[in-house]
Each structure stands twice: as C-alpha cells, then as structure tokens.
Coordinates of N, CA and C in Angstrom, one line a residue:
M1437 N -11.9 -2.3 6.5 CA -11.0 -1.8 7.4 C -9.9 -0.9 6.6
L1438 N -10.0 0.3 7.1 CA -8.9 1.2 6.4 C -7.9 1.5 7.2
Y1439 N -6.6 1.6 6.7 CA -5.4 1.7 7.5 C -4.7 3.1 6.8
E1440 N -4.1 3.9 7.6 CA -3.5 5.1 6.9 C -2.0 5.2 7.7
Y1441 N -1.1 5.5 6.8 CA 0.4 5.8 7.6 C 1.1 6.9 6.8
G1442 N 1.4 7.9 7.6 CA 2.2 9.0 7.1 C 3.6 8.5 7.3
L1443 N 4.6 8.6 6.1 CA 5.9 8.4 6.2 C 6.7 9.6 6.0
T1444 N 7.3 10.3 7.1 CA 8.0 11.5 6.8 C 9.4 11.2 6.4
I1445 N 9.8 12.0 5.3 CA 11.1 11.6 4.8 C 12.1 12.8 4.9
P1446 N 13.1 12.7 5.7 CA 13.9 14.1 5.9 C 14.5 14.4 4.6
A1447 N 15.1 15.6 4.5 CA 15.8 16.2 3.3 C 16.9 15.4 3.1
N1448 N 17.2 15.3 1.7 CA 18.6 14.5 1.5 C 18.5 13.1 2.0
T1449 N 17.5 12.5 1.8 CA 17.5 10.8 2.2 C 17.7 10.2 0.9
S1450 N 18.7 9.5 0.7 CA 19.0 8.9 -0.7 C 18.6 7.7 -1.1
K1451 N 18.5 7.4 -2.2 CA 17.8 6.2 -2.6 C 18.6 4.8 -2.1
S1452 N 19.7 5.0 -1.7 CA 20.6 3.8 -1.3 C 20.4 3.7 0.1
A1453 N 19.7 4.7 1.0 CA 19.5 4.4 2.4 C 18.0 5.1 2.7
P1454 N 17.0 4.4 2.1 CA 15.6 5.1 2.4 C 15.2 4.9 3.7
V1455 N 14.0 5.7 4.0 CA 13.3 5.6 5.2 C 12.3 4.6 5.0
S1456 N 12.0 3.9 6.2 CA 11.0 2.7 5.9 C 10.4 2.7 7.3
A1457 N 9.1 2.1 7.3 CA 8.3 1.9 8.4 C 7.5 0.7 7.9
E1458 N 7.3 0.1 9.2 CA 6.2 -1.2 9.0 C 4.9 -0.7 9.6
V1459 N 3.8 -1.0 8.7 CA 2.4 -0.8 8.8 C 1.6 -1.8 9.3
P1460 N 1.5 -2.1 10.4 CA 0.6 -3.2 10.9 C -0.9 -3.2 10.3
V1461 N -1.4 -4.4 9.8 CA -2.8 -4.4 9.4 C -3.2 -5.7 9.8
S1462 N -4.7 -5.9 9.4 CA -5.4 -7.2 9.9 C -5.1 -8.1 8.8
P1463 N -5.5 -9.6 9.0 CA -5.4 -10.4 7.9 C -6.6 -10.1 7.1
G1464 N -6.6 -10.3 5.9 CA -7.8 -10.1 5.0 C -7.1 -10.1 3.3
R1465 N -8.3 -9.3 2.7 CA -7.8 -9.1 1.4 C -7.9 -7.8 1.1
L1466 N -6.6 -7.1 0.7 CA -6.3 -5.9 0.3 C -7.1 -5.5 -1.0
V1467 N -8.2 -4.6 -1.0 CA -8.8 -4.5 -2.1 C -8.8 -3.0 -2.8
R1468 N -7.9 -2.2 -2.0 CA -7.6 -0.8 -2.5 C -6.4 -0.2 -2.1
V1469 N -5.5 0.5 -2.8 CA -4.3 1.2 -2.3 C -4.4 2.6 -2.7
L1470 N -3.9 3.4 -1.9 CA -4.1 4.7 -2.2 C -2.7 5.7 -1.6
I1471 N -2.1 6.3 -2.4 CA -0.8 6.8 -1.8 C -1.1 8.4 -2.4
L1472 N -0.9 9.3 -1.2 CA -1.1 10.8 -1.3 C 0.1 11.4 -1.4
F1473 N 0.3 12.2 -2.4 CA 1.8 13.0 -2.4 C 1.2 14.5 -2.3
P1474 N 1.1 15.2 -1.1 CA 0.7 16.6 -0.9 C 1.6 17.5 -1.9
L1475 N 0.7 18.8 -2.1 CA 1.4 19.8 -2.9 C 2.9 20.1 -2.3
G1476 N 3.9 20.5 -3.1 CA 5.1 20.8 -2.4 C 6.1 19.8 -2.6
H1477 N 5.8 18.5 -3.0 CA 6.8 17.5 -3.1 C 7.6 17.8 -4.5
R1478 N 7.0 18.2 -5.3 CA 7.6 18.8 -6.6 C 8.6 17.5 -7.2
G1479 N 8.1 16.5 -7.2 CA 8.6 15.1 -7.7 C 10.1 14.6 -7.0
Y1480 N 10.4 15.3 -5.9 CA 11.6 14.9 -5.2 C 11.4 13.6 -4.5
T1481 N 10.1 13.5 -3.8 CA 10.1 12.2 -3.0 C 9.6 10.9 -3.7
H1482 N 10.1 10.0 -3.3 CA 9.9 8.7 -4.2 C 9.4 7.7 -3.0
A1483 N 8.4 6.5 -3.3 CA 8.0 5.7 -2.5 C 7.7 4.4 -3.3
W1484 N 7.7 3.4 -2.4 CA 7.4 2.0 -2.9 C 6.8 1.1 -1.5
I1485 N 6.2 0.1 -1.9 CA 5.5 -0.7 -0.8 C 6.0 -2.2 -1.0
Q1486 N 6.4 -2.8 0.1 CA 6.8 -4.3 0.1 C 6.2 -5.0 1.3
R1487 N 6.4 -6.3 1.1 CA 5.8 -7.1 2.1 C 6.9 -8.2 2.6
G1488 N 7.5 -8.1 3.6 CA 8.7 -8.7 4.0 C 9.8 -8.2 2.8
E1489 N 10.6 -9.0 2.2 CA 11.6 -8.6 1.2 C 10.9 -8.5 -0.3
H1490 N 9.6 -8.9 -0.5 CA 9.1 -9.0 -1.7 C 8.5 -7.7 -2.1
R1491 N 9.0 -7.1 -3.2 CA 8.5 -5.7 -3.6 C 7.1 -6.2 -4.2
L1492 N 6.1 -5.3 -3.7 CA 4.8 -5.3 -4.1 C 4.3 -4.2 -5.3
F1493 N 4.3 -3.0 -4.9 CA 4.0 -1.9 -5.6 C 5.1 -0.7 -5.8
P1494 N 5.4 -0.3 -6.8 CA 5.4 -1.0 -7.9 C 6.1 -2.4 -8.0
S1495 N 5.7 -3.1 -9.0 CA 6.4 -4.6 -9.0 C 7.8 -4.4 -9.6
D1496 N 8.1 -3.4 -10.3 CA 9.4 -3.4 -11.0 C 10.3 -2.7 -10.0
P1497 N 11.4 -3.3 -9.5 CA 12.3 -2.7 -8.6 C 13.2 -1.5 -9.0
E1498 N 13.2 -1.2 -10.2 CA 13.6 0.0 -10.7 C 12.8 1.2 -10.7
E1499 N 11.4 1.0 -10.5 CA 10.5 2.0 -10.4 C 9.9 2.5 -9.1
T1500 N 9.4 3.7 -9.0 CA 8.9 4.2 -7.7 C 7.8 5.0 -8.0
F1501 N 6.8 5.2 -6.9 CA 5.9 6.3 -7.1 C 6.5 7.4 -6.7
V1502 N 6.0 8.7 -7.5 CA 6.4 10.0 -7.3 C 5.1 10.9 -7.7
G1503 N 5.3 12.0 -7.1 CA 4.1 13.0 -7.3 C 4.3 14.3 -6.5
D1504 N 3.2 15.1 -6.9 CA 3.2 16.5 -6.4 C 1.8 16.8 -6.4
G1505 N 1.0 17.0 -5.3 CA -0.2 17.4 -5.3 C -1.3 16.4 -5.8
H1506 N -1.1 15.1 -5.9 CA -2.0 14.2 -6.4 C -2.1 13.0 -5.6
I1507 N -3.1 12.0 -5.9 CA -3.3 10.8 -5.3 C -3.0 9.8 -6.4
I1508 N -2.4 8.7 -6.1 CA -2.2 7.5 -6.8 C -3.2 6.5 -6.2
D1509 N -3.9 5.9 -7.0 CA -5.2 5.0 -6.3 C -5.5 4.0 -7.4
W1510 N -5.6 2.7 -6.9 CA -5.9 1.6 -7.7 C -6.7 0.5 -6.6
P1511 N -7.6 -0.2 -7.6 CA -8.1 -1.2 -6.8 C -7.0 -2.4 -6.9
E1512 N -7.1 -3.3 -5.9 CA -6.1 -4.4 -5.8 C -6.9 -5.7 -5.3
D1513 N -6.3 -6.8 -5.5 CA -6.7 -8.1 -4.9 C -5.8 -8.9 -4.5
Y1514 N -5.3 -8.5 -3.5 CA -4.0 -9.4 -2.5 C -4.5 -9.8 -1.3
V1515 N -4.3 -11.2 -1.1 CA -4.7 -11.7 0.0 C -3.4 -11.7 1.2
L1516 N -3.7 -11.4 2.4 CA -3.0 -11.4 3.3 C -3.3 -12.6 4.4
D1517 N -2.9 -13.6 4.4 CA -3.3 -14.7 5.1 C -2.3 -15.6 5.9
D1518 N -1.1 -14.9 5.8 CA 0.1 -15.3 6.6 C 0.8 -14.2 7.4
I1519 N 1.5 -14.5 8.5 CA 2.2 -13.6 9.4 C 3.5 -13.3 8.8
P1520 N 4.1 -12.1 8.8 CA 3.6 -11.1 9.6 C 2.4 -10.4 8.9
Y1521 N 1.4 -9.8 9.6 CA 0.3 -9.1 8.8 C 0.7 -7.5 8.9
T1522 N 1.8 -7.4 8.0 CA 2.4 -5.9 7.8 C 2.5 -5.5 6.3
F1523 N 2.6 -4.4 6.0 CA 3.4 -3.8 4.7 C 4.4 -3.1 5.1
K1524 N 5.4 -2.9 4.3 CA 6.6 -2.1 4.9 C 6.8 -1.1 3.7
V1525 N 6.6 0.3 4.1 CA 6.4 1.4 3.1 C 7.9 2.0 3.2
Y1526 N 8.5 2.3 2.0 CA 9.6 3.0 1.8 C 9.6 4.2 1.1
G1527 N 10.7 5.1 1.3 CA 10.8 6.3 0.7 C 12.2 7.1 0.9
Y1528 N 12.4 7.9 -0.3 CA 13.6 8.6 -0.3 C 12.9 10.0 -0.8
N1529 N 14.0 11.3 -0.5 CA 13.7 12.4 -0.7 C 15.1 13.1 -1.4
D1530 N 14.9 13.5 -2.6 CA 16.0 14.2 -3.3 C 16.1 15.8 -2.9
D1531 N 15.1 16.3 -2.1 CA 14.9 17.7 -1.9 C 16.1 17.9 -0.8
D1532 N 16.9 19.1 -1.1 CA 17.9 19.3 -0.1 C 17.6 20.1 1.0
S1533 N 16.4 20.6 0.9 CA 16.0 21.7 2.0 C 14.8 21.2 3.0
Y1534 N 13.8 20.5 2.5 CA 12.7 20.2 3.3 C 12.6 18.8 3.2
Q1535 N 11.8 18.3 4.5 CA 11.4 16.9 4.7 C 10.1 16.9 3.9
H1536 N 9.5 15.8 3.6 CA 8.2 15.7 3.1 C 7.6 14.4 3.7
T1537 N 6.4 14.4 3.6 CA 5.5 13.3 4.3 C 4.5 12.7 3.2
I1538 N 4.6 11.4 2.9 CA 3.7 10.7 2.1 C 2.6 9.8 2.9
Y1539 N 1.5 10.0 2.3 CA 0.5 9.1 3.2 C 0.0 7.9 2.3
F1540 N 0.1 6.8 3.0 CA -0.5 5.4 2.4 C -1.7 4.9 3.1
H1541 N -2.6 4.5 2.4 CA -3.9 4.0 2.7 C -4.1 2.7 2.0
F1542 N -4.5 1.8 3.1 CA -4.8 0.4 2.7 C -6.3 0.0 2.9
A1543 N -7.3 -0.4 2.2 CA -8.4 -0.9 2.5 C -8.4 -2.4 2.3
I1544 N -8.7 -3.1 3.4 CA -8.8 -4.5 3.8 C -10.1 -4.9 4.2
I1545 N -10.6 -5.9 3.5 CA -11.8 -6.7 3.8 C -11.1 -8.0 4.9
P1546 N -11.4 -7.9 6.0 CA -11.1 -9.0 7.0 C -11.2 -10.3 6.6
L1547 N -10.5 -11.2 6.6 CA -10.7 -12.7 6.2 C -11.8 -13.2 6.7
V1548 N -12.5 -13.0 7.8 CA -13.7 -13.5 8.3 C -14.9 -13.1 7.3
A1549 N -14.9 -11.9 6.7 CA -15.8 -11.4 5.9 C -15.6 -12.0 4.5
V1550 N -14.3 -12.2 4.1 CA -14.1 -13.0 2.9 C -14.5 -14.3 2.8
G1551 N -14.5 -15.1 3.9 CA -14.8 -16.4 4.2 C -16.2 -16.5 4.2
A1552 N -17.1 -15.6 4.9 CA -18.5 -15.7 4.9 C -19.0 -15.5 3.5
R1553 N -18.4 -14.4 2.8 CA -19.0 -14.2 1.4 C -18.8 -15.3 0.7
A1554 N -17.6 -16.1 0.6 CA -17.4 -17.3 -0.2 C -18.3 -18.4 0.1
A1555 N -18.5 -18.5 1.4 CA -19.4 -19.5 2.0 C -21.0 -19.1 1.6
A1556 N -21.5 -18.0 1.7 CA -22.7 -17.7 1.4 C -22.8 -17.8 -0.1
G1557 N -21.9 -17.4 -1.0 CA -22.0 -17.7 -2.6 C -22.1 -19.2 -2.9
G1558 N -21.4 -20.0 -2.0 CA -21.5 -21.6 -2.3 C -22.7 -22.1 -2.0
W1559 N -23.3 -21.6 -0.8 CA -24.6 -22.1 -0.1 C -25.7 -21.7 -1.3
L1560 N -25.5 -20.4 -1.5 CA -26.6 -19.9 -2.5 C -26.6 -20.5 -3.9
A1561 N -25.5 -21.0 -4.5 CA -25.3 -21.5 -5.6 C -26.0 -23.0 -5.5
K1562 N -25.8 -23.8 -4.6 CA -26.3 -25.1 -4.1 C -27.9 -25.1 -4.0
L1563 N -28.3 -24.0 -3.3 CA -29.7 -23.7 -3.4 C -30.5 -23.5 -4.9
K1564 N -29.8 -22.7 -5.4 CA -30.1 -22.4 -6.9 C -30.3 -23.6 -7.6
E1565 N -29.3 -24.5 -7.7 CA -29.0 -25.5 -8.4 C -30.1 -26.6 -7.9
A1566 N -30.6 -26.8 -6.6 CA -31.5 -27.8 -5.9 C -32.9 -27.1 -6.8
L1567 N -33.1 -25.9 -6.7 CA -34.5 -25.5 -7.2 C -34.7 -25.5 -8.7
T1568 N -33.7 -25.6 -9.3 CA -33.8 -25.7 -10.7 C -33.9 -26.9 -11.5

C-alpha cells in the first residue's frame, strides 16, 4: 500500500513552532520512504518524521531533511504493529514570502502479507528439509 501526504508550511514558520500532521496508515512493514521537495523551496523548508514522540527520520534530532527540486528516497524495514498506526510529519519554513508543500510517501506491506510470506517461507523450508 502506498500512502501520500502533502504538508503545506506557511511562510515564516519557525523551527520552534513547526507545522505537523498525522498521517494514518495500515499496520504492516514500512519498506520505502520518499520525500519530495518541489522546485522553489531553495533550502528554506525543513522536514522530519516521528511516530508518537519518537523521532524516526532523520534519527538525529538536530538534523532535518531539506531540498529544492529533488527527492529523498530510501529503502526501510520498520514494523508498525502497534496502535496508533500513524506517522507524524513535521516541517518549518524559513522563507519570509511564500508557503511551501513537502510531499511524503510511505510504502507499506500489510501485516497479513508479511505473516503469509513468513509462514510460506517456514513451510517451504520444512518441505525442503523433509525431501533432502
């Protein structure tokens, strides 16, 4: 499942009072994260992702994602198997004239599929062992 959320950050949004939003997702395994900074951000907008009060990406609380016309994209292996099934995205904007929108994408394999894969792998391993 692919989840997308656009976080619009008004001009002059300070680091000490960032904009945030809850992004509801399904339980599962987070396998890819993508953050899009459209052209025009000029390094003014900053973003990070948390789950509850726990800082996930980037993990260093002093760091943020920043960009202008590029995508930050990485494979991930993070299990969401407890409530709430949400990520919280944050951003601030040093631009004194314009609001900017950052787009967050989360690719999640549902827990049912993860469990089925594990069960199939275990069953196949037992069958292979029995046949050899």
